[in-house]
Tab-separated table of C-alpha atoms in Angstrom:
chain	number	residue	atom	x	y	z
A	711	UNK	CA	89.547	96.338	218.974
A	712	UNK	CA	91.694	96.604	215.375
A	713	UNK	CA	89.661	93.616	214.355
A	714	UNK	CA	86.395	94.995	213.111
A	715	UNK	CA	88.057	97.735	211.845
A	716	UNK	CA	89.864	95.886	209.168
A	717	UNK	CA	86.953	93.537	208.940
A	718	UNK	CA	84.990	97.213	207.827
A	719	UNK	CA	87.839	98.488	205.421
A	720	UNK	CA	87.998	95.201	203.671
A	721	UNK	CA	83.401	95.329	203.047
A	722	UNK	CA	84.592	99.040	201.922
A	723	UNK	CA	87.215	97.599	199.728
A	724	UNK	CA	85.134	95.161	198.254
A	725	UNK	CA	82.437	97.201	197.336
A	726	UNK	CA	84.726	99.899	195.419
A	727	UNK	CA	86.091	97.201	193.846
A	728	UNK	CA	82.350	95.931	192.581
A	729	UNK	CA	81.435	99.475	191.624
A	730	UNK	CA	84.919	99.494	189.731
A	731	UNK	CA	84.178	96.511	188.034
A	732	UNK	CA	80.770	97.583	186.956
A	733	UNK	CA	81.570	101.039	185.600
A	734	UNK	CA	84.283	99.117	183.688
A	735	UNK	CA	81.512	97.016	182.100
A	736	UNK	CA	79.493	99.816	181.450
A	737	UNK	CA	82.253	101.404	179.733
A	738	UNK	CA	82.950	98.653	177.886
A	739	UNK	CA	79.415	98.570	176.776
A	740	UNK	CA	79.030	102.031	175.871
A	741	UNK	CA	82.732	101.759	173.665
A	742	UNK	CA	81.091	98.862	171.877
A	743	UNK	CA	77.696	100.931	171.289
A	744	UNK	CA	79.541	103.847	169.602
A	745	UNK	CA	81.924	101.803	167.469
A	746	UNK	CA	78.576	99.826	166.392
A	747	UNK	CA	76.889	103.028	165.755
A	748	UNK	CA	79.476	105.336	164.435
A	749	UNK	CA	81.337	102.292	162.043
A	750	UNK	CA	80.031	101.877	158.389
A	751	UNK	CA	80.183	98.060	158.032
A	752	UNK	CA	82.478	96.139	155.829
A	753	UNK	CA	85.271	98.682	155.721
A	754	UNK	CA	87.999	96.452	156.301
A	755	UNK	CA	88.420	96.559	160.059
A	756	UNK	CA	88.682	93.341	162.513
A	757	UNK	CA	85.126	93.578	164.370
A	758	UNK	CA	85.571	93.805	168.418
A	759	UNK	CA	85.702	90.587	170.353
A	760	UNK	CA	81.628	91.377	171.556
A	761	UNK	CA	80.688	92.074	168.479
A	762	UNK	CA	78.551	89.520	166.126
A	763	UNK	CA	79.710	88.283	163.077
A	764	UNK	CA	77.767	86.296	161.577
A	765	UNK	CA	74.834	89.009	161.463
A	766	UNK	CA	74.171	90.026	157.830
A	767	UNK	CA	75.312	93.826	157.591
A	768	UNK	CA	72.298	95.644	155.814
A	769	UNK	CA	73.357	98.673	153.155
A	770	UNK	CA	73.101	101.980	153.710
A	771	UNK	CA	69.896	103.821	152.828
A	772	UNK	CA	71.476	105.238	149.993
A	773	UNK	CA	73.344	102.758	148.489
A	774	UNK	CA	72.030	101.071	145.319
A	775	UNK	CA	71.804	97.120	145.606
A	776	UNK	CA	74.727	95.475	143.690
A	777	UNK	CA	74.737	93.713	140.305
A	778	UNK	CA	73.412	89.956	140.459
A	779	UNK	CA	71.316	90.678	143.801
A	780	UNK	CA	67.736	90.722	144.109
A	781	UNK	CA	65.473	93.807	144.975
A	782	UNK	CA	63.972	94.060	148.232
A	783	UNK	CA	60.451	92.899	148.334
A	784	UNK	CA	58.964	96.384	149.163
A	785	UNK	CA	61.113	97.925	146.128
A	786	UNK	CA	59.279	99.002	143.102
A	787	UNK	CA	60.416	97.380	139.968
A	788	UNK	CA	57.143	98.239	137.474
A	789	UNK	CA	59.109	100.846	135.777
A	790	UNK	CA	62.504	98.738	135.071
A	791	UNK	CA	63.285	97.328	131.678
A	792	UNK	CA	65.283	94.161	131.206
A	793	UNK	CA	68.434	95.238	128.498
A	794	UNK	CA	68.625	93.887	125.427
A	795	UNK	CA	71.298	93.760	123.272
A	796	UNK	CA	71.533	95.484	119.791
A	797	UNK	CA	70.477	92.433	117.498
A	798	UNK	CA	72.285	93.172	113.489
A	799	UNK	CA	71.071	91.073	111.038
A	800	UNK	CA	73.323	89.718	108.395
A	801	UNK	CA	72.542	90.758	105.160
A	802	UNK	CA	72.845	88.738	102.058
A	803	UNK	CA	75.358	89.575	99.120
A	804	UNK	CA	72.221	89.708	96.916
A	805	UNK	CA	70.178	91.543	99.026
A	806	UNK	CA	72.894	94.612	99.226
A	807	UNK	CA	73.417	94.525	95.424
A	808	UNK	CA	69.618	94.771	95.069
A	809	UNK	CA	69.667	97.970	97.044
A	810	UNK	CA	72.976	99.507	95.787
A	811	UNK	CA	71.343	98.730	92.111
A	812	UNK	CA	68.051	100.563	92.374
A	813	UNK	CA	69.099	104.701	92.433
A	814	UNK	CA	70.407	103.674	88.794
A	815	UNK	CA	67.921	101.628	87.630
A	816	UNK	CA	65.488	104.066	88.823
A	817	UNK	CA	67.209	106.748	86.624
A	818	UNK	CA	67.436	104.634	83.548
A	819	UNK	CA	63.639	104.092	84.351
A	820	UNK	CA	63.066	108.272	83.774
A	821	UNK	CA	65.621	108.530	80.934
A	822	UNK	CA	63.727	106.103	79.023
A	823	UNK	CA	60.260	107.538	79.714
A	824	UNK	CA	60.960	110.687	79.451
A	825	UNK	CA	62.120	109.729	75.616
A	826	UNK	CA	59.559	107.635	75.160
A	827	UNK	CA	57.137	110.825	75.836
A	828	UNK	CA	58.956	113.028	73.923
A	829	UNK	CA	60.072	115.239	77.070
A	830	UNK	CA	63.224	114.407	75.875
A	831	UNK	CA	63.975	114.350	72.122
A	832	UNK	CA	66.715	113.619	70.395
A	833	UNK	CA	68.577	116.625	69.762
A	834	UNK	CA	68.774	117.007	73.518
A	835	UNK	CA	69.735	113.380	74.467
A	836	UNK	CA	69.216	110.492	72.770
A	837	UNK	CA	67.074	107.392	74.086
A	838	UNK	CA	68.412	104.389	75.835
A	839	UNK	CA	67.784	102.527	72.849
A	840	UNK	CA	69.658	105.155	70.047
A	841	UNK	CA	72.619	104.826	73.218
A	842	UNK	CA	72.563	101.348	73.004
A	843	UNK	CA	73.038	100.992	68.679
A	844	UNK	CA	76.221	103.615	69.225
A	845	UNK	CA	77.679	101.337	71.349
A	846	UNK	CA	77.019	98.680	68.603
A	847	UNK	CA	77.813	101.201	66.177
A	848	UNK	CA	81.265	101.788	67.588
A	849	UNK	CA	82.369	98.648	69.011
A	850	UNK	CA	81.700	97.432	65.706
A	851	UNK	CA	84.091	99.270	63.993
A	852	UNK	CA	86.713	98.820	66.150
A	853	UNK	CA	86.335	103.161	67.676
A	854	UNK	CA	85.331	102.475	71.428
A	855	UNK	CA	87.806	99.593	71.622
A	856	UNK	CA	90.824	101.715	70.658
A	857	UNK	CA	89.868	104.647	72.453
A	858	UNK	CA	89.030	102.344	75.743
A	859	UNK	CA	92.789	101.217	75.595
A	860	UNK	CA	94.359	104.479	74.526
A	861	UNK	CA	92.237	106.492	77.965
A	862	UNK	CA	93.275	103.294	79.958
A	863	UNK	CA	96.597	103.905	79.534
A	864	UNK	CA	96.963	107.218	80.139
A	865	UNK	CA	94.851	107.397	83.663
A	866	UNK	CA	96.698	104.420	84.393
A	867	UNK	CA	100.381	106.085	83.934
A	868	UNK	CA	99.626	109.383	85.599
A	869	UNK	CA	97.935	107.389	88.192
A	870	UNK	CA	100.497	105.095	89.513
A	871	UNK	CA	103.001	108.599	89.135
A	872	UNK	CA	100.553	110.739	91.515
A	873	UNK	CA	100.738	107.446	93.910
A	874	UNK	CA	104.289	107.578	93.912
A	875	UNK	CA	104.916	110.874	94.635
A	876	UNK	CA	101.919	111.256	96.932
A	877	UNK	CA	102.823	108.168	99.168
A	878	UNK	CA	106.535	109.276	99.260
A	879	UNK	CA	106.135	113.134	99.989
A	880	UNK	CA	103.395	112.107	103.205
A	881	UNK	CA	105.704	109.670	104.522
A	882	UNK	CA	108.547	112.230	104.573
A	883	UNK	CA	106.639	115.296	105.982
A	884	UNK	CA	104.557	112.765	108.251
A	885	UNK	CA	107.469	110.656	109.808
A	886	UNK	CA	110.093	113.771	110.213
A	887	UNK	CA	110.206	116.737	111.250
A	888	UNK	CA	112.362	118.060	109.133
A	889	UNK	CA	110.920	116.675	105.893
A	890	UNK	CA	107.565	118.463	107.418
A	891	UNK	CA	109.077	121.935	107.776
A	892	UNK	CA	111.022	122.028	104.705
A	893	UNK	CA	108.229	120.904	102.317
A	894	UNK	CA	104.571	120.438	103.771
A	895	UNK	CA	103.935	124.565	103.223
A	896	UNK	CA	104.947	124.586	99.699
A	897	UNK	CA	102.974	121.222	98.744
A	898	UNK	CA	99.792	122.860	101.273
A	899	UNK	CA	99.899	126.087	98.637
A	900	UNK	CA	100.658	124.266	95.834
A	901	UNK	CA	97.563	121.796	96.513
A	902	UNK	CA	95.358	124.989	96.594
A	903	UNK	CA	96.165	125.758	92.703
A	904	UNK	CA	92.984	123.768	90.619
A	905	UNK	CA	94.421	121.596	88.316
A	906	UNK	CA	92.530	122.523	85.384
A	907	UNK	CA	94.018	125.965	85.025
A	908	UNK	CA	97.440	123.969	84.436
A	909	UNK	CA	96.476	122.943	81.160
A	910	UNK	CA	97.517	126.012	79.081
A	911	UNK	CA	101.334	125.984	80.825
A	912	UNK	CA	101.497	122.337	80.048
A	913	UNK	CA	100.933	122.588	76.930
A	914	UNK	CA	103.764	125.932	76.666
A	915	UNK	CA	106.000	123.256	78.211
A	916	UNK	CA	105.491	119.880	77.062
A	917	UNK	CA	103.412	120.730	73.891
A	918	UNK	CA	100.655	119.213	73.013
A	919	UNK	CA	101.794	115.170	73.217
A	920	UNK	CA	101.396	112.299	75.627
A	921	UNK	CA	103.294	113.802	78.450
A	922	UNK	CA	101.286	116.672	79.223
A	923	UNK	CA	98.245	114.431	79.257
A	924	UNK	CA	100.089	111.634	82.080
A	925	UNK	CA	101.622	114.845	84.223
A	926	UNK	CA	98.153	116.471	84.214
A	927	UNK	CA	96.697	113.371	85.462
A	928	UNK	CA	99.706	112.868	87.784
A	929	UNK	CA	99.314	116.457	89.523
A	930	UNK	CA	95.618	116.122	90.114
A	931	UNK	CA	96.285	112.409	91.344
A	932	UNK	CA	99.687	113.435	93.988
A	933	UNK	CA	97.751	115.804	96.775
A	934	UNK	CA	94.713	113.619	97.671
A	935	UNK	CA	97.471	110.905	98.380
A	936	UNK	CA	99.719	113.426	99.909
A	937	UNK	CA	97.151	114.375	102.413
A	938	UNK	CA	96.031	110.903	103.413
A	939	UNK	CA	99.159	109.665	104.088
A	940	UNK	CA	100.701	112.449	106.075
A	941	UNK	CA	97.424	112.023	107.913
A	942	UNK	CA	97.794	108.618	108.326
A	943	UNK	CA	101.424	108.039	109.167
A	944	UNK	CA	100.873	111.049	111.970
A	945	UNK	CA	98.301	109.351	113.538
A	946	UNK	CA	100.632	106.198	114.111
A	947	UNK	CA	101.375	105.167	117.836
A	948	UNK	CA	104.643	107.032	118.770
A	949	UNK	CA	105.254	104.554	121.466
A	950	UNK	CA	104.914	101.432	119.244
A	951	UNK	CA	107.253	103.139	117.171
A	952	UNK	CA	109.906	103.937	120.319
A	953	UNK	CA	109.879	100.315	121.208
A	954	UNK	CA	110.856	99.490	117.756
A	955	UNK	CA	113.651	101.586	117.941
A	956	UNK	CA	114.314	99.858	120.878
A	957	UNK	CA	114.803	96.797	119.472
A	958	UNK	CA	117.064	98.246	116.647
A	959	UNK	CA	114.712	98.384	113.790
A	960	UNK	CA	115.879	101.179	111.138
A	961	UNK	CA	114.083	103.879	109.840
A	962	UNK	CA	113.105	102.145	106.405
A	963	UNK	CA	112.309	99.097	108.377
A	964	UNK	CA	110.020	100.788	111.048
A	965	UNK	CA	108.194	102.648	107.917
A	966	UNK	CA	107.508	98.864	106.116
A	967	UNK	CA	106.038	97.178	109.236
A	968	UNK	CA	105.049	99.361	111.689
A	969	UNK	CA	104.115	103.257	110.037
A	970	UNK	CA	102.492	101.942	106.712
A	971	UNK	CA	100.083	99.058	108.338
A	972	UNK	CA	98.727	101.719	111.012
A	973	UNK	CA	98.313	104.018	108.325
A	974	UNK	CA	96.630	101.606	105.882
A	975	UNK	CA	92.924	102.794	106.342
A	976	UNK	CA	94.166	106.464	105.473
A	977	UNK	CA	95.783	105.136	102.359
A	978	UNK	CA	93.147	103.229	101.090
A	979	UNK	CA	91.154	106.604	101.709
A	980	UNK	CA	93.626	108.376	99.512
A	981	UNK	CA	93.663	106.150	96.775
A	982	UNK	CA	89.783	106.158	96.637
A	983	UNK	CA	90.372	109.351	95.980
A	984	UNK	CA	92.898	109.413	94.018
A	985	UNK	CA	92.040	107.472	91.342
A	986	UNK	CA	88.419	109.028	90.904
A	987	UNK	CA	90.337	112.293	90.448
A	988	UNK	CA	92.549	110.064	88.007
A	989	UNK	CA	89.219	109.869	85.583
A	990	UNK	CA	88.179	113.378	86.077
A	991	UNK	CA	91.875	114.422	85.191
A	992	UNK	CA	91.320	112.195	82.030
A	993	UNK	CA	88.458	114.144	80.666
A	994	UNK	CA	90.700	117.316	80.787
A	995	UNK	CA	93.807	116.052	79.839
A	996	UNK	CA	92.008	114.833	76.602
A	997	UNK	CA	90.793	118.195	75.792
A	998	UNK	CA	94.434	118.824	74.971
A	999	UNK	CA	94.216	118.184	71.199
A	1000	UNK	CA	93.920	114.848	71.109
A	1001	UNK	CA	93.579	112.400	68.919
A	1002	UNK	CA	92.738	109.416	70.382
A	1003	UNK	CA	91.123	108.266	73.629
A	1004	UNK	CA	87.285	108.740	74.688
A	1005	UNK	CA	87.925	112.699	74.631
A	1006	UNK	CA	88.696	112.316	70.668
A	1007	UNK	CA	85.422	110.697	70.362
A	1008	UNK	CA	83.585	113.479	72.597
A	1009	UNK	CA	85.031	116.175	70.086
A	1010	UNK	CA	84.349	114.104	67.077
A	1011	UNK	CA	80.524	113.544	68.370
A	1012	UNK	CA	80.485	117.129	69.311
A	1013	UNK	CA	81.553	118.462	65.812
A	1014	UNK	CA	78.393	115.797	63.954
A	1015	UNK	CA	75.997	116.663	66.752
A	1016	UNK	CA	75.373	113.228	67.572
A	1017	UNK	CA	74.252	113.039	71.028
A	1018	UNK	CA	74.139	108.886	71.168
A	1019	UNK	CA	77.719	108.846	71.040
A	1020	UNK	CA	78.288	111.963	73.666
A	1021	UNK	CA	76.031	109.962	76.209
A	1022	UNK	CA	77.882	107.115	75.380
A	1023	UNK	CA	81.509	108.617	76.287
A	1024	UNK	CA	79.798	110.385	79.418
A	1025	UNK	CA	78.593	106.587	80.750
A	1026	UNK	CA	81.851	105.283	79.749
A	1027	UNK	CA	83.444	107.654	81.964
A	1028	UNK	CA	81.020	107.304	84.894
A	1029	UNK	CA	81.578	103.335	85.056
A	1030	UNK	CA	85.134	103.924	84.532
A	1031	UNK	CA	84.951	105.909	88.496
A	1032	UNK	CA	82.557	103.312	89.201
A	1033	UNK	CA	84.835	100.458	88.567
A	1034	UNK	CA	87.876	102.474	90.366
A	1035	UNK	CA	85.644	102.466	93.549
A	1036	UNK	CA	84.378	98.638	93.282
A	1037	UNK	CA	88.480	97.838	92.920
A	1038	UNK	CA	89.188	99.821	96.318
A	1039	UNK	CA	86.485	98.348	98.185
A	1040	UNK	CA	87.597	94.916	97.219
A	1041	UNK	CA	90.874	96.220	98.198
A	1042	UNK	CA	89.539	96.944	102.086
A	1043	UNK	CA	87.870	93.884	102.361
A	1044	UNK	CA	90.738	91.794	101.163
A	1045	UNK	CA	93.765	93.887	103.686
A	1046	UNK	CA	91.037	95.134	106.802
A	1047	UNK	CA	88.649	92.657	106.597
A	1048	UNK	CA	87.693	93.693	110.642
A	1049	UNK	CA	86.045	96.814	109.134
A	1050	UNK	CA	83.142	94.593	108.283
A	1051	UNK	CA	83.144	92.261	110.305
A	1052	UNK	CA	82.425	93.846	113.570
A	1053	UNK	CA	79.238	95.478	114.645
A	1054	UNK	CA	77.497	97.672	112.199
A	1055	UNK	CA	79.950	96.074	109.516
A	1056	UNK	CA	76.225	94.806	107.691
A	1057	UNK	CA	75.881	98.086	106.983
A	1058	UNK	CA	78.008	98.553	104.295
């Protein structure tokens, strides 16, 4: 009678173990649903052992399609526009100096017609033509020449002083502190003073000679220099300068090769400057009683009203500045030549 009893409980067994077994697969089915639903794709994760791997994961809805893949078919591509890079054009030397040469041309164009109509006349300004017999006139006899040298001289002097002192005094406030507490206020207020109204205490100290001319050109020459290279040599990468400490470079020697190449285009921006301050300076400093030099000839011209020779000082002056700011541009090209060679280096 115990027989079909167990023979019962084992049926019984068997089925729980079936309904077991399927609620186990269900589960397993349902885990797998969730993690397929609920789990962004392509985060890094091994996939489950059910799931398919070789199924291409689509992107989300909001997620842009990435670089070197194709649009979908039903995306709408009528508005895009393929990029193009900015094309420069090399210019020719020729070409530039055309340009650069027209503003004057087109003012020696008006001078000479307004002459020519009489809008100018001669006491006013003389013609191209009565400009152009001075300069015979004076290179002749041996005036321009002399004068030329004598100006020369003197810009050139108080120039390479201002230069000196200017290049000196910004790497000292620039490169330490205490050089920078001690004098950058007194140069800052001493920068503010114009120039020009040193004249009459030059003169009460130095007289009326050679010297005050070169100092006056000197002083008006120092603070543009000054301020580009303190400028400059702040500017220079404190760590580059660290790690050549580190290596046991000096101060001098860390000032030569590493503070003065990074602050090169500042210099060159200073003595651009500088030396078309150096001809301005000139003009005044000749004013001084002189008696030689371009200014000797401006007074001379002044005191015989002959205007031919006072336009021909004033152009002398203005391609003296013109020449200073040919030299400096040579000067970049020759120590930064990068500054025209990369892009938008044409336009120069």
């Amino acid at each position: 009678m115990t027989a079909p009893a167990t023979s019962e409980e084992n049926r019984a067994g068997g089925n729980r173990t079936e309904k077991n077994r399927t609620g186990e697969n269900r589960t397993g089915e349902n885990r797998t649903g969730k993690l397929q639903a609920g789990k962004a794709p392509g985060t890094g994760k091994a996939p489950d052992a059910g799931q398919a791997t070789g199924a291409r994961e689509a992107p989300d809805a909001g997620e842009a399609p990435g670089a070197g893949e194709a649009p979908d078919a039903g995306q709408d591509t009528s508005g895009l526009v393929a990029p193009r890079p900015p094309a420069h054009r090399a210019r020719s030397r020729a070409y530039s100096l055309t340009v650069r040469a027209l503003g004057p041309v087109a003012l020696l164009v008006l001078w000479w017609v307004s002459s020519a109509t009489g809008l100018l006349t001669p006491d006013v300004l003389a013609s191209p033509a009565q400009v152009i017999e001075a300069v015979g006139e004076l290179w002749g006899n041996g005036q321009l020449p002399d004068a030329l040298a004598t100006s020369l001289t003197r810009s050139g002097i108080g120039l390479v002083i201002g230069l000196a002192a200017g290049l000196t005094l910004g790497i000292t406030t620039g490169f330490t502190r205490l050089g920078d507490e001690l004098l950058d206020s007194s140069l800052q207020t001493l920068r503010t003073i114009p120039f020009l109204s040193l004249v009459p205490l030059f003169m009460v100290w130095f007289g009326i000679n050679e010297t005050a001319k070169i100092l006056l050109i000197a002083v008006a020459t120092t603070f543009p220099m000054y301020v580009s290279t303190t400028g400059g040599v702040r500017n220079t990468d404190r760590k580059l300068v660290e790690a050549m400490r580190s290596f046991g470079l000096g101060r001098l020697a860390i000032v030569r090769q590493v503070v003065l190449p990074g602050a090169l285009p500042s210099l060159l921006a200073g003595l651009r400057l500088s030396m078309t301050l150096s001809v301005i300076a000139l003009i005044a400093a000749e004013e001084i009683n002189a008696t030689a030099g371009i200014g000797y000839l401006m007074s001379q011209a002044q005191s015989y009203a002959r205007t031919d020779i006072l336009a021909v000082c004033i152009l002398v002056y203005g391609l003296l500045g013109l020449t200073a700011d040919i030299l400096v541009r040579g000067l970049e090209r020759v120590l930064m030549p990068w500054r025209t060679a990369g892009p938008g280096g044409g336009a120069r």
